[in-house]
Amino acid sequence: MNHFKIGIRLEALGLPLRRALKEAQRLGVTGVQMDATGDLSPHTLSPSGRRAIRVLLRSHNLELTALGCALRRDLGNADDQQQRIDYTKAVLSLSLDLGTRVVLVQAGRVPDQADDVRGVLLTEALRCLGRHANRIGAMLALETGLDSGAALAAFLDRFDTGGLGVNLDPANLLLHDFDPCASGRALRDKVVHARATDARRAGASRSAQEVPLGQGDVDWAQNLCMLQEIAYHGWLTAEGGSNRVADVAAGINFLQRFAACSA
């Protein structure tokens, strides 16, 4: 289990960038995921600004685990699709400048029928982005959750590029009533980044919801064993809850205890 590298999603701390990096270092993690928005947007961050971010990360002994690419609509939506494709390409290039090669994106649901309009648009967008990512040496990782791991794996098998992978998110899978471990096994050779997240299933008196790590229904003992089984030894990026830093810190401690017990 010591092969896993533990990081955090920096935005989960709810702090300005410099304070957030200092807090991440204090929490003892070695990596952070950041989102390409605001001052970190590829259209905002200058070449000198990109170099400054890398220096800032190194000064806190941190690596960038992945760069999040937030889209207002999924890639299969026809409205302004080319703008979203171009923006995603810009984020892919930014990821290399900032020291990672992995970009996380919510691409949208796998189409029920490959020849429906949305399915064709999604397929063509991912084919274009996958080839672009492969050409520049980056990786576009699709968020899991909207489909079972088996369905997403079958969809990705249609592409002839090495530039597409997945970001395995157990909480998001559970929220959509999919088995995180079964999905991880189905996606075994496609997982390039993983989140350490948790969720509670819907009950008689509550709706399904994401919760701080260790407080939900994700079986993390089994989930870590599954990650070992599929030979994933990359980043596990933790997120928090409404208590921000406290929830992130508790999540890291939870993950480290499980890792120690499973090693």
PDB file of C-alpha atoms in Angstrom:
ATOM      1  CA  MET A   1       0.000   0.000   0.000  1.00  0.00           C
ATOM      2  CA  ASN A   2       2.994   2.292   0.382  1.00  0.00           C
ATOM      3  CA  HIS A   3       3.062   2.529  -3.410  1.00  0.00           C
ATOM      4  CA  PHE A   4       0.133   4.971  -3.262  1.00  0.00           C
ATOM      5  CA  LYS A   5       0.903   8.675  -3.152  1.00  0.00           C
ATOM      6  CA  ILE A   6      -1.540  10.749  -1.113  1.00  0.00           C
ATOM      7  CA  GLY A   7      -2.601  14.177  -2.293  1.00  0.00           C
ATOM      8  CA  ILE A   8      -5.492  16.568  -1.783  1.00  0.00           C
ATOM      9  CA  ARG A   9      -7.735  18.640  -4.010  1.00  0.00           C
ATOM     10  CA  LEU A  10      -6.478  22.090  -3.170  1.00  0.00           C
ATOM     11  CA  GLU A  11      -9.845  23.818  -3.654  1.00  0.00           C
ATOM     12  CA  ALA A  12     -11.298  21.635  -0.880  1.00  0.00           C
ATOM     13  CA  LEU A  13      -9.351  23.699   1.668  1.00  0.00           C
ATOM     14  CA  GLY A  14     -11.228  26.885   0.776  1.00  0.00           C
ATOM     15  CA  LEU A  15      -8.071  28.987   1.086  1.00  0.00           C
ATOM     16  CA  PRO A  16      -6.152  31.365  -1.214  1.00  0.00           C
ATOM     17  CA  LEU A  17      -3.483  29.595  -3.263  1.00  0.00           C
ATOM     18  CA  ARG A  18      -0.395  30.364  -1.181  1.00  0.00           C
ATOM     19  CA  ARG A  19      -2.120  29.628   2.123  1.00  0.00           C
ATOM     20  CA  ALA A  20      -3.590  26.453   0.661  1.00  0.00           C
ATOM     21  CA  LEU A  21      -0.174  25.203  -0.455  1.00  0.00           C
ATOM     22  CA  LYS A  22       1.281  25.968   2.958  1.00  0.00           C
ATOM     23  CA  GLU A  23      -1.594  24.070   4.591  1.00  0.00           C
ATOM     24  CA  ALA A  24      -1.133  21.111   2.238  1.00  0.00           C
ATOM     25  CA  GLN A  25       2.523  20.931   3.219  1.00  0.00           C
ATOM     26  CA  ARG A  26       1.583  21.106   6.907  1.00  0.00           C
ATOM     27  CA  LEU A  27      -0.881  18.243   6.441  1.00  0.00           C
ATOM     28  CA  GLY A  28       1.984  16.071   5.202  1.00  0.00           C
ATOM     29  CA  VAL A  29       0.755  15.283   1.685  1.00  0.00           C
ATOM     30  CA  THR A  30       3.086  15.284  -1.272  1.00  0.00           C
ATOM     31  CA  GLY A  31       0.716  16.294  -4.042  1.00  0.00           C
ATOM     32  CA  VAL A  32      -2.181  18.596  -4.862  1.00  0.00           C
ATOM     33  CA  GLN A  33      -4.836  18.638  -7.542  1.00  0.00           C
ATOM     34  CA  MET A  34      -5.769  22.085  -8.782  1.00  0.00           C
ATOM     35  CA  ASP A  35      -8.536  23.320 -11.079  1.00  0.00           C
ATOM     36  CA  ALA A  36      -7.786  25.363 -14.203  1.00  0.00           C
ATOM     37  CA  THR A  37     -10.137  28.215 -13.297  1.00  0.00           C
ATOM     38  CA  GLY A  38      -9.822  31.854 -12.298  1.00  0.00           C
ATOM     39  CA  ASP A  39      -6.185  32.892 -12.005  1.00  0.00           C
ATOM     40  CA  LEU A  40      -5.159  29.373 -13.071  1.00  0.00           C
ATOM     41  CA  SER A  41      -7.155  29.452 -16.308  1.00  0.00           C
ATOM     42  CA  PRO A  42      -5.032  28.683 -19.374  1.00  0.00           C
ATOM     43  CA  HIS A  43      -6.205  31.973 -20.921  1.00  0.00           C
ATOM     44  CA  THR A  44      -5.161  33.935 -17.824  1.00  0.00           C
ATOM     45  CA  LEU A  45      -1.907  32.362 -16.679  1.00  0.00           C
ATOM     46  CA  SER A  46       1.063  33.798 -18.583  1.00  0.00           C
ATOM     47  CA  PRO A  47       4.269  31.845 -19.330  1.00  0.00           C
ATOM     48  CA  SER A  48       5.985  33.575 -16.413  1.00  0.00           C
ATOM     49  CA  GLY A  49       2.978  32.844 -14.214  1.00  0.00           C
ATOM     50  CA  ARG A  50       3.192  29.161 -15.128  1.00  0.00           C
ATOM     51  CA  ARG A  51       6.853  29.061 -14.166  1.00  0.00           C
ATOM     52  CA  ALA A  52       6.008  30.814 -10.903  1.00  0.00           C
ATOM     53  CA  ILE A  53       3.394  28.150 -10.039  1.00  0.00           C
ATOM     54  CA  ARG A  54       5.954  25.379 -10.584  1.00  0.00           C
ATOM     55  CA  VAL A  55       8.455  27.178  -8.370  1.00  0.00           C
ATOM     56  CA  LEU A  56       5.769  27.682  -5.732  1.00  0.00           C
ATOM     57  CA  LEU A  57       4.893  23.982  -5.760  1.00  0.00           C
ATOM     58  CA  ARG A  58       8.551  22.972  -5.442  1.00  0.00           C
ATOM     59  CA  SER A  59       9.080  25.409  -2.574  1.00  0.00           C
ATOM     60  CA  HIS A  60       6.396  23.509  -0.625  1.00  0.00           C
ATOM     61  CA  ASN A  61       7.730  20.076  -1.684  1.00  0.00           C
ATOM     62  CA  LEU A  62       4.532  19.370  -3.593  1.00  0.00           C
ATOM     63  CA  GLU A  63       3.756  17.835  -6.963  1.00  0.00           C
ATOM     64  CA  LEU A  64       0.725  18.556  -9.114  1.00  0.00           C
ATOM     65  CA  THR A  65      -1.306  15.331  -9.242  1.00  0.00           C
ATOM     66  CA  ALA A  66      -3.698  16.504 -11.954  1.00  0.00           C
ATOM     67  CA  LEU A  67      -5.370  19.591 -13.347  1.00  0.00           C
ATOM     68  CA  GLY A  68      -9.160  19.821 -13.288  1.00  0.00           C
ATOM     69  CA  CYS A  69     -10.941  21.096 -16.400  1.00  0.00           C
ATOM     70  CA  ALA A  70     -14.401  22.417 -15.482  1.00  0.00           C
ATOM     71  CA  LEU A  71     -16.873  22.645 -18.369  1.00  0.00           C
ATOM     72  CA  ARG A  72     -20.318  24.229 -18.178  1.00  0.00           C
ATOM     73  CA  ARG A  73     -21.720  21.590 -20.532  1.00  0.00           C
ATOM     74  CA  ASP A  74     -20.515  18.113 -21.364  1.00  0.00           C
ATOM     75  CA  LEU A  75     -18.550  17.394 -24.521  1.00  0.00           C
ATOM     76  CA  GLY A  76     -21.532  15.765 -26.239  1.00  0.00           C
ATOM     77  CA  ASN A  77     -23.590  18.946 -26.102  1.00  0.00           C
ATOM     78  CA  ALA A  78     -23.758  20.717 -29.459  1.00  0.00           C
ATOM     79  CA  ASP A  79     -23.966  24.246 -28.006  1.00  0.00           C
ATOM     80  CA  ASP A  80     -20.544  25.917 -28.329  1.00  0.00           C
ATOM     81  CA  GLN A  81     -18.921  22.482 -28.491  1.00  0.00           C
ATOM     82  CA  GLN A  82     -15.866  23.683 -30.408  1.00  0.00           C
ATOM     83  CA  GLN A  83     -15.168  26.278 -27.723  1.00  0.00           C
ATOM     84  CA  ARG A  84     -15.152  23.553 -25.073  1.00  0.00           C
ATOM     85  CA  ILE A  85     -12.859  21.388 -27.188  1.00  0.00           C
ATOM     86  CA  ASP A  86     -10.451  24.291 -27.710  1.00  0.00           C
ATOM     87  CA  TYR A  87     -10.535  25.148 -23.988  1.00  0.00           C
ATOM     88  CA  THR A  88      -9.811  21.532 -23.044  1.00  0.00           C
ATOM     89  CA  LYS A  89      -6.857  21.509 -25.436  1.00  0.00           C
ATOM     90  CA  ALA A  90      -5.554  24.653 -23.742  1.00  0.00           C
ATOM     91  CA  VAL A  91      -5.877  22.996 -20.313  1.00  0.00           C
ATOM     92  CA  LEU A  92      -3.996  19.943 -21.603  1.00  0.00           C
ATOM     93  CA  SER A  93      -1.128  22.187 -22.691  1.00  0.00           C
ATOM     94  CA  LEU A  94      -1.258  24.040 -19.373  1.00  0.00           C
ATOM     95  CA  SER A  95      -0.987  20.759 -17.478  1.00  0.00           C
ATOM     96  CA  LEU A  96       2.395  20.085 -19.052  1.00  0.00           C
ATOM     97  CA  ASP A  97       3.601  23.592 -18.239  1.00  0.00           C
ATOM     98  CA  LEU A  98       2.603  23.089 -14.588  1.00  0.00           C
ATOM     99  CA  GLY A  99       4.354  19.746 -14.175  1.00  0.00           C
ATOM    100  CA  THR A 100       1.659  17.128 -14.635  1.00  0.00           C
ATOM    101  CA  ARG A 101       0.288  15.460 -17.722  1.00  0.00           C
ATOM    102  CA  VAL A 102      -3.154  14.508 -16.429  1.00  0.00           C
ATOM    103  CA  VAL A 103      -6.295  16.579 -16.982  1.00  0.00           C
ATOM    104  CA  LEU A 104      -9.596  15.580 -15.357  1.00  0.00           C
ATOM    105  CA  VAL A 105     -12.861  16.268 -17.164  1.00  0.00           C
ATOM    106  CA  GLN A 106     -16.537  15.408 -16.822  1.00  0.00           C
ATOM    107  CA  ALA A 107     -17.154  14.461 -20.453  1.00  0.00           C
ATOM    108  CA  GLY A 108     -20.753  13.321 -20.071  1.00  0.00           C
ATOM    109  CA  ARG A 109     -22.660  10.051 -20.080  1.00  0.00           C
ATOM    110  CA  VAL A 110     -21.761   7.237 -22.412  1.00  0.00           C
ATOM    111  CA  PRO A 111     -24.378   7.214 -25.192  1.00  0.00           C
ATOM    112  CA  ASP A 112     -26.941   4.400 -25.166  1.00  0.00           C
ATOM    113  CA  GLN A 113     -26.631   4.192 -28.937  1.00  0.00           C
ATOM    114  CA  ALA A 114     -23.405   5.109 -30.708  1.00  0.00           C
ATOM    115  CA  ASP A 115     -25.237   6.637 -33.664  1.00  0.00           C
ATOM    116  CA  ASP A 116     -27.447   9.110 -31.783  1.00  0.00           C
ATOM    117  CA  VAL A 117     -26.581  12.774 -32.245  1.00  0.00           C
ATOM    118  CA  ARG A 118     -25.107  13.289 -28.801  1.00  0.00           C
ATOM    119  CA  GLY A 119     -23.160  10.039 -29.031  1.00  0.00           C
ATOM    120  CA  VAL A 120     -21.605  11.049 -32.335  1.00  0.00           C
ATOM    121  CA  LEU A 121     -20.665  14.486 -30.975  1.00  0.00           C
ATOM    122  CA  LEU A 122     -19.134  13.032 -27.806  1.00  0.00           C
ATOM    123  CA  THR A 123     -17.207  10.400 -29.737  1.00  0.00           C
ATOM    124  CA  GLU A 124     -15.779  12.902 -32.205  1.00  0.00           C
ATOM    125  CA  ALA A 125     -14.836  15.347 -29.443  1.00  0.00           C
ATOM    126  CA  LEU A 126     -13.011  12.667 -27.462  1.00  0.00           C
ATOM    127  CA  ARG A 127     -11.323  11.312 -30.570  1.00  0.00           C
ATOM    128  CA  CYS A 128     -10.009  14.799 -31.316  1.00  0.00           C
ATOM    129  CA  LEU A 129      -8.930  15.448 -27.717  1.00  0.00           C
ATOM    130  CA  GLY A 130      -7.446  11.993 -27.245  1.00  0.00           C
ATOM    131  CA  ARG A 131      -5.266  12.362 -30.309  1.00  0.00           C
ATOM    132  CA  HIS A 132      -4.232  15.865 -29.251  1.00  0.00           C
ATOM    133  CA  ALA A 133      -3.346  14.658 -25.752  1.00  0.00           C
ATOM    134  CA  ASN A 134      -1.375  11.747 -27.166  1.00  0.00           C
ATOM    135  CA  ARG A 135       0.490  14.051 -29.543  1.00  0.00           C
ATOM    136  CA  ILE A 136       1.653  16.462 -26.819  1.00  0.00           C
ATOM    137  CA  GLY A 137       2.299  13.767 -24.196  1.00  0.00           C
ATOM    138  CA  ALA A 138      -0.682  14.468 -21.944  1.00  0.00           C
ATOM    139  CA  MET A 139      -3.647  12.391 -20.743  1.00  0.00           C
ATOM    140  CA  LEU A 140      -7.330  13.328 -20.617  1.00  0.00           C
ATOM    141  CA  ALA A 141      -8.942  11.431 -17.727  1.00  0.00           C
ATOM    142  CA  LEU A 142     -12.724  11.085 -17.801  1.00  0.00           C
ATOM    143  CA  GLU A 143     -14.516  11.306 -14.473  1.00  0.00           C
ATOM    144  CA  THR A 144     -16.313   8.124 -13.434  1.00  0.00           C
ATOM    145  CA  GLY A 145     -19.782   7.953 -11.944  1.00  0.00           C
ATOM    146  CA  LEU A 146     -22.367   8.614 -14.628  1.00  0.00           C
ATOM    147  CA  ASP A 147     -21.908   5.094 -16.048  1.00  0.00           C
ATOM    148  CA  SER A 148     -20.779   1.732 -14.746  1.00  0.00           C
ATOM    149  CA  GLY A 149     -17.107   0.985 -15.097  1.00  0.00           C
ATOM    150  CA  ALA A 150     -17.912  -1.748 -17.624  1.00  0.00           C
ATOM    151  CA  ALA A 151     -19.933   0.628 -19.816  1.00  0.00           C
ATOM    152  CA  LEU A 152     -17.234   3.314 -19.711  1.00  0.00           C
ATOM    153  CA  ALA A 153     -14.494   0.763 -20.442  1.00  0.00           C
ATOM    154  CA  ALA A 154     -16.396  -0.577 -23.453  1.00  0.00           C
ATOM    155  CA  PHE A 155     -16.880   2.973 -24.742  1.00  0.00           C
ATOM    156  CA  LEU A 156     -13.191   3.862 -24.365  1.00  0.00           C
ATOM    157  CA  ASP A 157     -12.186   0.656 -26.145  1.00  0.00           C
ATOM    158  CA  ARG A 158     -13.587   2.198 -29.342  1.00  0.00           C
ATOM    159  CA  PHE A 159     -10.755   4.752 -29.453  1.00  0.00           C
ATOM    160  CA  ASP A 160      -7.367   4.092 -31.008  1.00  0.00           C
ATOM    161  CA  THR A 161      -5.481   6.666 -28.942  1.00  0.00           C
ATOM    162  CA  GLY A 162      -3.391   6.418 -25.801  1.00  0.00           C
ATOM    163  CA  GLY A 163      -4.451   9.901 -24.733  1.00  0.00           C
ATOM    164  CA  LEU A 164      -7.666   8.907 -22.925  1.00  0.00           C
ATOM    165  CA  GLY A 165      -7.997   7.396 -19.452  1.00  0.00           C
ATOM    166  CA  VAL A 166     -10.201   7.696 -16.372  1.00  0.00           C
ATOM    167  CA  ASN A 167     -10.197   9.372 -12.985  1.00  0.00           C
ATOM    168  CA  LEU A 168     -11.656   6.793 -10.598  1.00  0.00           C
ATOM    169  CA  ASP A 169     -14.066   8.423  -8.148  1.00  0.00           C
ATOM    170  CA  PRO A 170     -15.662   5.875  -5.771  1.00  0.00           C
ATOM    171  CA  ALA A 171     -18.098   8.346  -4.187  1.00  0.00           C
ATOM    172  CA  ASN A 172     -19.466   9.455  -7.536  1.00  0.00           C
ATOM    173  CA  LEU A 173     -19.919   5.830  -8.586  1.00  0.00           C
ATOM    174  CA  LEU A 174     -21.737   5.004  -5.363  1.00  0.00           C
ATOM    175  CA  LEU A 175     -23.971   8.067  -5.692  1.00  0.00           C
ATOM    176  CA  HIS A 176     -25.135   6.747  -9.063  1.00  0.00           C
ATOM    177  CA  ASP A 177     -25.671   3.250  -7.642  1.00  0.00           C
ATOM    178  CA  PHE A 178     -22.610   1.619  -9.211  1.00  0.00           C
ATOM    179  CA  ASP A 179     -20.187  -0.654  -7.360  1.00  0.00           C
ATOM    180  CA  PRO A 180     -16.854   1.238  -7.018  1.00  0.00           C
ATOM    181  CA  CYS A 181     -14.754  -1.932  -6.809  1.00  0.00           C
ATOM    182  CA  ALA A 182     -16.437  -3.672  -9.748  1.00  0.00           C
ATOM    183  CA  SER A 183     -16.099  -0.500 -11.798  1.00  0.00           C
ATOM    184  CA  GLY A 184     -12.427  -0.162 -10.897  1.00  0.00           C
ATOM    185  CA  ARG A 185     -11.737  -3.721 -11.995  1.00  0.00           C
ATOM    186  CA  ALA A 186     -13.530  -3.149 -15.299  1.00  0.00           C
ATOM    187  CA  LEU A 187     -11.405  -0.040 -15.898  1.00  0.00           C
ATOM    188  CA  ARG A 188      -8.167  -1.578 -14.629  1.00  0.00           C
ATOM    189  CA  ASP A 189      -5.835  -0.542 -17.451  1.00  0.00           C
ATOM    190  CA  LYS A 190      -7.457   2.868 -17.923  1.00  0.00           C
ATOM    191  CA  VAL A 191      -7.134   4.379 -14.419  1.00  0.00           C
ATOM    192  CA  VAL A 192      -4.590   7.208 -14.492  1.00  0.00           C
ATOM    193  CA  HIS A 193      -5.764   9.122 -11.404  1.00  0.00           C
ATOM    194  CA  ALA A 194      -7.920   8.222  -8.407  1.00  0.00           C
ATOM    195  CA  ARG A 195      -9.878  10.198  -5.859  1.00  0.00           C
ATOM    196  CA  ALA A 196     -10.206   9.284  -2.192  1.00  0.00           C
ATOM    197  CA  THR A 197     -13.869  10.171  -1.735  1.00  0.00           C
ATOM    198  CA  ASP A 198     -16.830   8.815   0.199  1.00  0.00           C
ATOM    199  CA  ALA A 199     -20.630   8.888  -0.001  1.00  0.00           C
ATOM    200  CA  ARG A 200     -23.715   7.595   1.724  1.00  0.00           C
ATOM    201  CA  ARG A 201     -26.315   5.619  -0.165  1.00  0.00           C
ATOM    202  CA  ALA A 202     -29.896   6.845  -0.144  1.00  0.00           C
ATOM    203  CA  GLY A 203     -31.948   5.573   2.794  1.00  0.00           C
ATOM    204  CA  ALA A 204     -35.539   5.713   3.937  1.00  0.00           C
ATOM    205  CA  SER A 205     -35.067   9.162   5.441  1.00  0.00           C
ATOM    206  CA  ARG A 206     -32.214  10.606   3.410  1.00  0.00           C
ATOM    207  CA  SER A 207     -31.026  11.095  -0.142  1.00  0.00           C
ATOM    208  CA  ALA A 208     -27.668   9.881  -1.425  1.00  0.00           C
ATOM    209  CA  GLN A 209     -24.924  12.386  -0.708  1.00  0.00           C
ATOM    210  CA  GLU A 210     -21.167  12.799  -0.754  1.00  0.00           C
ATOM    211  CA  VAL A 211     -19.632  12.944   2.737  1.00  0.00           C
ATOM    212  CA  PRO A 212     -16.123  13.399   4.163  1.00  0.00           C
ATOM    213  CA  LEU A 213     -13.788  10.460   3.676  1.00  0.00           C
ATOM    214  CA  GLY A 214     -14.383   7.693   6.214  1.00  0.00           C
ATOM    215  CA  GLN A 215     -17.947   8.760   7.022  1.00  0.00           C
ATOM    216  CA  GLY A 216     -19.766   7.009   4.188  1.00  0.00           C
ATOM    217  CA  ASP A 217     -20.562   3.646   2.655  1.00  0.00           C
ATOM    218  CA  VAL A 218     -17.519   3.197   0.416  1.00  0.00           C
ATOM    219  CA  ASP A 219     -15.668   0.112   1.647  1.00  0.00           C
ATOM    220  CA  TRP A 220     -12.181   1.549   1.663  1.00  0.00           C
ATOM    221  CA  ALA A 221     -10.520  -1.683   2.779  1.00  0.00           C
ATOM    222  CA  GLN A 222     -11.894  -3.381  -0.335  1.00  0.00           C
ATOM    223  CA  ASN A 223     -11.299  -0.326  -2.489  1.00  0.00           C
ATOM    224  CA  LEU A 224      -7.602  -0.176  -1.622  1.00  0.00           C
ATOM    225  CA  CYS A 225      -7.261  -3.907  -2.237  1.00  0.00           C
ATOM    226  CA  MET A 226      -8.935  -3.436  -5.617  1.00  0.00           C
ATOM    227  CA  LEU A 227      -6.473  -0.682  -6.526  1.00  0.00           C
ATOM    228  CA  GLN A 228      -3.605  -2.995  -5.659  1.00  0.00           C
ATOM    229  CA  GLU A 229      -5.227  -5.772  -7.674  1.00  0.00           C
ATOM    230  CA  ILE A 230      -5.412  -3.615 -10.816  1.00  0.00           C
ATOM    231  CA  ALA A 231      -1.796  -2.514 -10.252  1.00  0.00           C
ATOM    232  CA  TYR A 232      -2.650   1.145  -9.703  1.00  0.00           C
ATOM    233  CA  HIS A 233       0.112   2.832  -7.739  1.00  0.00           C
ATOM    234  CA  GLY A 234      -0.569   6.467  -8.553  1.00  0.00           C
ATOM    235  CA  TRP A 235      -2.146   9.351  -6.675  1.00  0.00           C
ATOM    236  CA  LEU A 236      -5.044   9.096  -4.251  1.00  0.00           C
ATOM    237  CA  THR A 237      -6.413  12.622  -4.004  1.00  0.00           C
ATOM    238  CA  ALA A 238      -8.570  13.340  -0.964  1.00  0.00           C
ATOM    239  CA  GLU A 239     -11.323  15.922  -0.739  1.00  0.00           C
ATOM    240  CA  GLY A 240     -13.122  17.432   2.232  1.00  0.00           C
ATOM    241  CA  GLY A 241     -16.539  18.493   3.416  1.00  0.00           C
ATOM    242  CA  SER A 242     -18.154  21.580   4.882  1.00  0.00           C
ATOM    243  CA  ASN A 243     -15.471  21.804   7.594  1.00  0.00           C
ATOM    244  CA  ARG A 244     -12.828  22.286   4.926  1.00  0.00           C
ATOM    245  CA  VAL A 245      -9.341  21.876   6.473  1.00  0.00           C
ATOM    246  CA  ALA A 246     -10.564  19.732   9.377  1.00  0.00           C
ATOM    247  CA  ASP A 247     -12.369  17.306   7.057  1.00  0.00           C
ATOM    248  CA  VAL A 248      -9.395  17.089   4.712  1.00  0.00           C
ATOM    249  CA  ALA A 249      -7.033  16.413   7.628  1.00  0.00           C
ATOM    250  CA  ALA A 250      -9.337  13.714   9.025  1.00  0.00           C
ATOM    251  CA  GLY A 251      -9.591  12.156   5.588  1.00  0.00           C
ATOM    252  CA  ILE A 252      -5.828  12.001   5.212  1.00  0.00           C
ATOM    253  CA  ASN A 253      -5.472  10.360   8.631  1.00  0.00           C
ATOM    254  CA  PHE A 254      -8.191   7.866   7.721  1.00  0.00           C
ATOM    255  CA  LEU A 255      -6.479   7.001   4.455  1.00  0.00           C
ATOM    256  CA  GLN A 256      -3.055   6.663   6.078  1.00  0.00           C
ATOM    257  CA  ARG A 257      -4.426   4.331   8.763  1.00  0.00           C
ATOM    258  CA  PHE A 258      -6.052   2.098   6.152  1.00  0.00           C
ATOM    259  CA  ALA A 259      -2.910   2.127   4.054  1.00  0.00           C
ATOM    260  CA  ALA A 260      -0.781   1.120   7.034  1.00  0.00           C
ATOM    261  CA  CYS A 261      -3.157  -1.720   7.954  1.00  0.00           C
ATOM    262  CA  SER A 262      -3.289  -2.987   4.384  1.00  0.00           C
ATOM    263  CA  ALA A 263       0.431  -2.761   3.626  1.00  0.00           C
TER     264      ALA A 263
END
